[in-house]
XYZ file of C-alpha atoms in Angstrom:
238
model
C 24.239 33.509 7.245
C 26.658 30.609 6.860
C 23.807 28.130 6.496
C 22.276 30.176 3.692
C 25.529 31.016 1.911
C 27.456 27.742 1.959
C 25.893 24.555 0.611
C 26.959 21.593 2.754
C 27.289 19.452 -0.393
C 30.307 21.603 -1.314
C 32.132 20.044 1.675
C 33.555 23.408 2.794
C 36.784 23.988 4.701
C 37.395 27.111 6.803
C 40.922 28.556 6.716
C 42.312 31.604 8.528
C 45.125 33.676 7.052
C 46.110 36.625 9.237
C 43.092 38.973 9.324
C 41.175 37.061 6.658
C 38.948 33.995 6.848
C 38.413 31.814 3.775
C 35.642 29.299 3.106
C 36.797 26.864 0.439
C 34.089 25.074 -1.544
C 34.208 22.348 -4.174
C 33.684 23.794 -7.682
C 32.543 27.099 -6.163
C 34.641 30.206 -5.736
C 36.275 30.589 -2.306
C 34.569 33.044 0.020
C 36.667 35.530 1.986
C 35.964 37.713 5.033
C 38.399 40.489 5.952
C 37.220 40.901 9.539
C 35.216 44.062 8.915
C 32.172 44.299 11.177
C 29.659 47.122 11.211
C 26.821 47.365 13.704
C 23.516 49.207 13.665
C 22.244 49.163 17.209
C 22.300 45.528 18.315
C 22.378 44.199 14.727
C 25.816 43.138 13.421
C 26.333 43.247 9.656
C 29.186 41.225 8.183
C 29.689 39.695 4.768
C 31.756 37.086 2.948
C 32.550 37.852 -0.700
C 33.680 35.529 -3.495
C 37.212 35.627 -4.795
C 37.345 36.728 -8.406
C 37.510 34.183 -11.233
C 40.609 36.016 -12.425
C 43.760 36.677 -10.415
C 43.535 39.674 -8.098
C 45.883 41.414 -5.681
C 45.247 42.411 -2.076
C 45.839 46.062 -2.878
C 43.374 45.890 -5.756
C 43.846 45.389 -9.464
C 44.657 42.366 -11.594
C 47.151 39.725 -10.552
C 49.994 38.487 -12.694
C 49.086 34.784 -12.522
C 46.028 32.561 -12.176
C 43.168 32.715 -9.691
C 43.169 30.285 -6.756
C 41.203 27.137 -7.708
C 37.621 26.385 -6.647
C 38.563 23.628 -4.226
C 37.074 22.295 -0.994
C 40.310 21.914 0.978
C 43.324 24.002 1.831
C 45.563 25.452 4.536
C 47.409 28.736 5.048
C 51.147 28.227 5.523
C 54.222 30.400 5.019
C 52.123 33.346 3.854
C 50.553 31.284 1.067
C 47.123 29.733 0.612
C 47.558 26.061 -0.364
C 44.887 23.898 -1.957
C 44.213 20.805 -4.051
C 43.308 21.303 -7.703
C 40.016 19.399 -8.311
C 40.876 16.352 -10.455
C 38.080 17.027 -12.953
C 39.018 20.697 -13.453
C 41.900 21.653 -15.747
C 45.022 23.102 -14.142
C 45.416 26.867 -14.638
C 48.749 26.861 -16.456
C 49.093 23.545 -18.290
C 45.353 22.904 -18.826
C 45.746 19.287 -17.665
C 42.784 17.324 -16.263
C 43.299 14.699 -13.570
C 46.750 16.007 -12.728
C 46.276 15.742 -8.939
C 48.035 19.052 -8.443
C 48.852 20.943 -5.259
C 48.456 24.683 -5.766
C 50.211 27.394 -3.738
C 49.303 31.061 -4.011
C 51.837 33.847 -4.274
C 53.192 35.345 -1.032
C 50.433 37.262 0.784
C 48.312 37.070 -2.376
C 45.734 34.288 -1.904
C 44.058 34.835 -5.282
C 47.227 35.010 -7.378
C 48.911 31.723 -8.321
C 52.312 32.195 -9.945
C 52.093 29.865 -12.969
C 55.741 28.796 -13.287
C 56.370 28.124 -9.597
C 53.242 27.020 -7.765
C 51.749 23.988 -9.531
C 53.136 20.793 -7.984
C 52.144 17.572 -9.755
C 51.649 14.774 -7.226
C 50.066 11.769 -8.923
C 49.584 12.438 -12.613
C 49.118 9.148 -14.444
C 48.776 7.061 -11.261
C 45.864 5.564 -9.342
C 46.423 7.948 -6.437
C 45.028 11.281 -5.280
C 45.785 13.960 -2.720
C 43.871 13.764 0.577
C 45.306 16.454 2.848
C 48.296 18.425 4.165
C 50.359 18.837 7.292
C 53.091 21.381 7.965
C 56.583 20.245 8.922
C 59.318 22.371 10.478
C 59.584 25.904 9.137
C 59.326 25.545 5.378
C 58.046 22.087 4.429
C 54.597 20.809 3.544
C 53.709 17.132 3.883
C 51.288 16.033 1.170
C 49.183 13.029 2.192
C 47.971 11.062 -0.801
C 45.613 8.125 -0.601
C 48.351 5.580 -1.334
C 51.563 7.516 -0.721
C 53.064 10.458 1.164
C 55.234 13.174 -0.367
C 57.104 16.253 0.839
C 57.342 19.763 -0.592
C 60.398 21.593 0.744
C 61.270 25.312 0.749
C 57.685 26.410 0.247
C 58.643 29.891 1.432
C 60.384 30.249 -1.941
C 58.664 27.914 -4.375
C 61.219 28.529 -7.144
C 63.668 26.349 -5.161
C 61.079 23.920 -3.758
C 61.617 20.177 -4.167
C 59.010 17.425 -4.331
C 60.044 13.962 -3.175
C 58.391 10.800 -1.761
C 58.461 9.844 1.919
C 56.737 6.487 1.487
C 54.724 4.595 -1.104
C 53.895 1.734 1.262
C 50.763 3.433 2.606
C 48.845 6.689 2.411
C 46.167 8.574 4.323
C 42.584 7.321 4.375
C 40.965 10.422 5.931
C 42.185 14.025 5.989
C 40.562 14.745 9.356
C 42.660 11.996 10.918
C 45.867 13.983 10.318
C 47.103 15.349 13.667
C 50.369 16.567 15.146
C 51.522 15.783 18.662
C 55.016 16.461 19.935
C 57.515 15.235 17.377
C 55.011 12.937 15.665
C 52.372 13.287 12.973
C 49.519 10.788 13.233
C 47.086 9.716 10.519
C 44.786 6.858 9.585
C 45.989 4.524 6.846
C 44.600 1.245 5.521
C 46.923 -0.516 7.966
C 45.710 1.463 10.978
C 46.997 4.581 12.737
C 50.508 5.331 11.439
C 53.107 7.904 12.478
C 55.649 10.113 10.768
C 58.643 11.339 12.723
C 62.246 12.414 12.429
C 63.244 10.022 15.245
C 63.057 6.274 15.812
C 59.997 4.294 14.860
C 57.471 4.966 17.628
C 56.387 1.309 17.980
C 59.362 -0.926 17.260
C 62.230 1.428 18.101
C 63.834 0.496 14.789
C 65.737 2.968 12.662
C 68.205 5.739 13.331
C 67.572 9.193 14.738
C 67.766 11.388 11.662
C 66.462 14.772 10.575
C 64.754 13.402 7.473
C 61.101 12.524 8.012
C 60.279 8.821 7.952
C 57.202 6.655 8.359
C 56.648 4.050 11.058
C 57.153 0.407 10.144
C 54.179 -0.830 12.168
C 50.844 0.788 13.034
C 50.647 2.628 16.337
C 47.221 1.018 16.670
C 48.535 -2.544 16.386
C 47.295 -3.457 19.879
C 43.703 -2.619 18.870
C 43.818 -4.118 15.393
C 40.486 -5.893 15.897
C 38.769 -2.504 16.292
C 40.692 -1.055 13.348
C 39.425 -3.886 11.169
C 35.886 -2.645 11.766
C 36.573 0.834 10.303
C 34.437 1.658 7.282
C 36.925 2.862 4.631
C 34.247 3.950 2.180
C 35.496 7.191 0.639
C 32.313 9.120 1.476
C 32.645 8.097 5.121
C 36.321 8.777 5.833
C-alpha cells in the first residue's frame, strides 16, 4: 500500500504523534493514519487519509488557523507537528515566497497552524535554507540551516518563543546526519562532523561549562579529515 500511495520523488518523512502516524510529502498533502485496523479473516484493512487543504480540528470541524503545509520533512515535539514551509510555496499568513519558514501546529492539532504565533522566519533574504531539526531539553527546538544554526525556545507556548542564532560559522549539510548521543548533538557540516553541547568543546576542551548551547570549535572528525574530504556534498546526495 505504501509503495502505491507515496511517490518516492516526494521524498517522504514518517512522523509519529501519539496514536497517529503522518507521512509528509513535498507539495502533496500529508497523509495520516489513526491506528485503526479492521480485519476480515486473515486480510487486514488499514488506510492513510490526506489532511484537508483547510485547517481542521481533531474533534472535527474547521480550525481557526491555516492548514499544515505540504512539506516533506517534520517532527512531532511538545504536542505540535513541526515542519519546513517549502521555499517556493507562499506562507499561509503573510503570503511570502522564499521565506524559509519553520511552521508549528497548534497544541494537539496537527492541521491547525495558529497564524500569529507559529510562523518562524529563519533565513528570509539570505542565501541560506532550513535542513532539519533536533530537540533540546524540554522546550527548545534546534533549527539546522545549511549555513547556520538557530534555536527556538519555549515552543510549548509559542507566544513567548524566542528565535536566536547559535552559530553562523557553519551549518548542516545533511538532515539524516543529525544525531543525539549523551549530552552532544552530532551533525555533518562542510568542515566535517561537528558537535553542539552545553559543556566544553568536545575536541579541544576550550570554553566554559554553561547551560547555553554552543558549537564545537573544531570538527570531531578532524583525525579522519582525509576521508571527510572525499564526501560528495552535492545537495541531491546529502
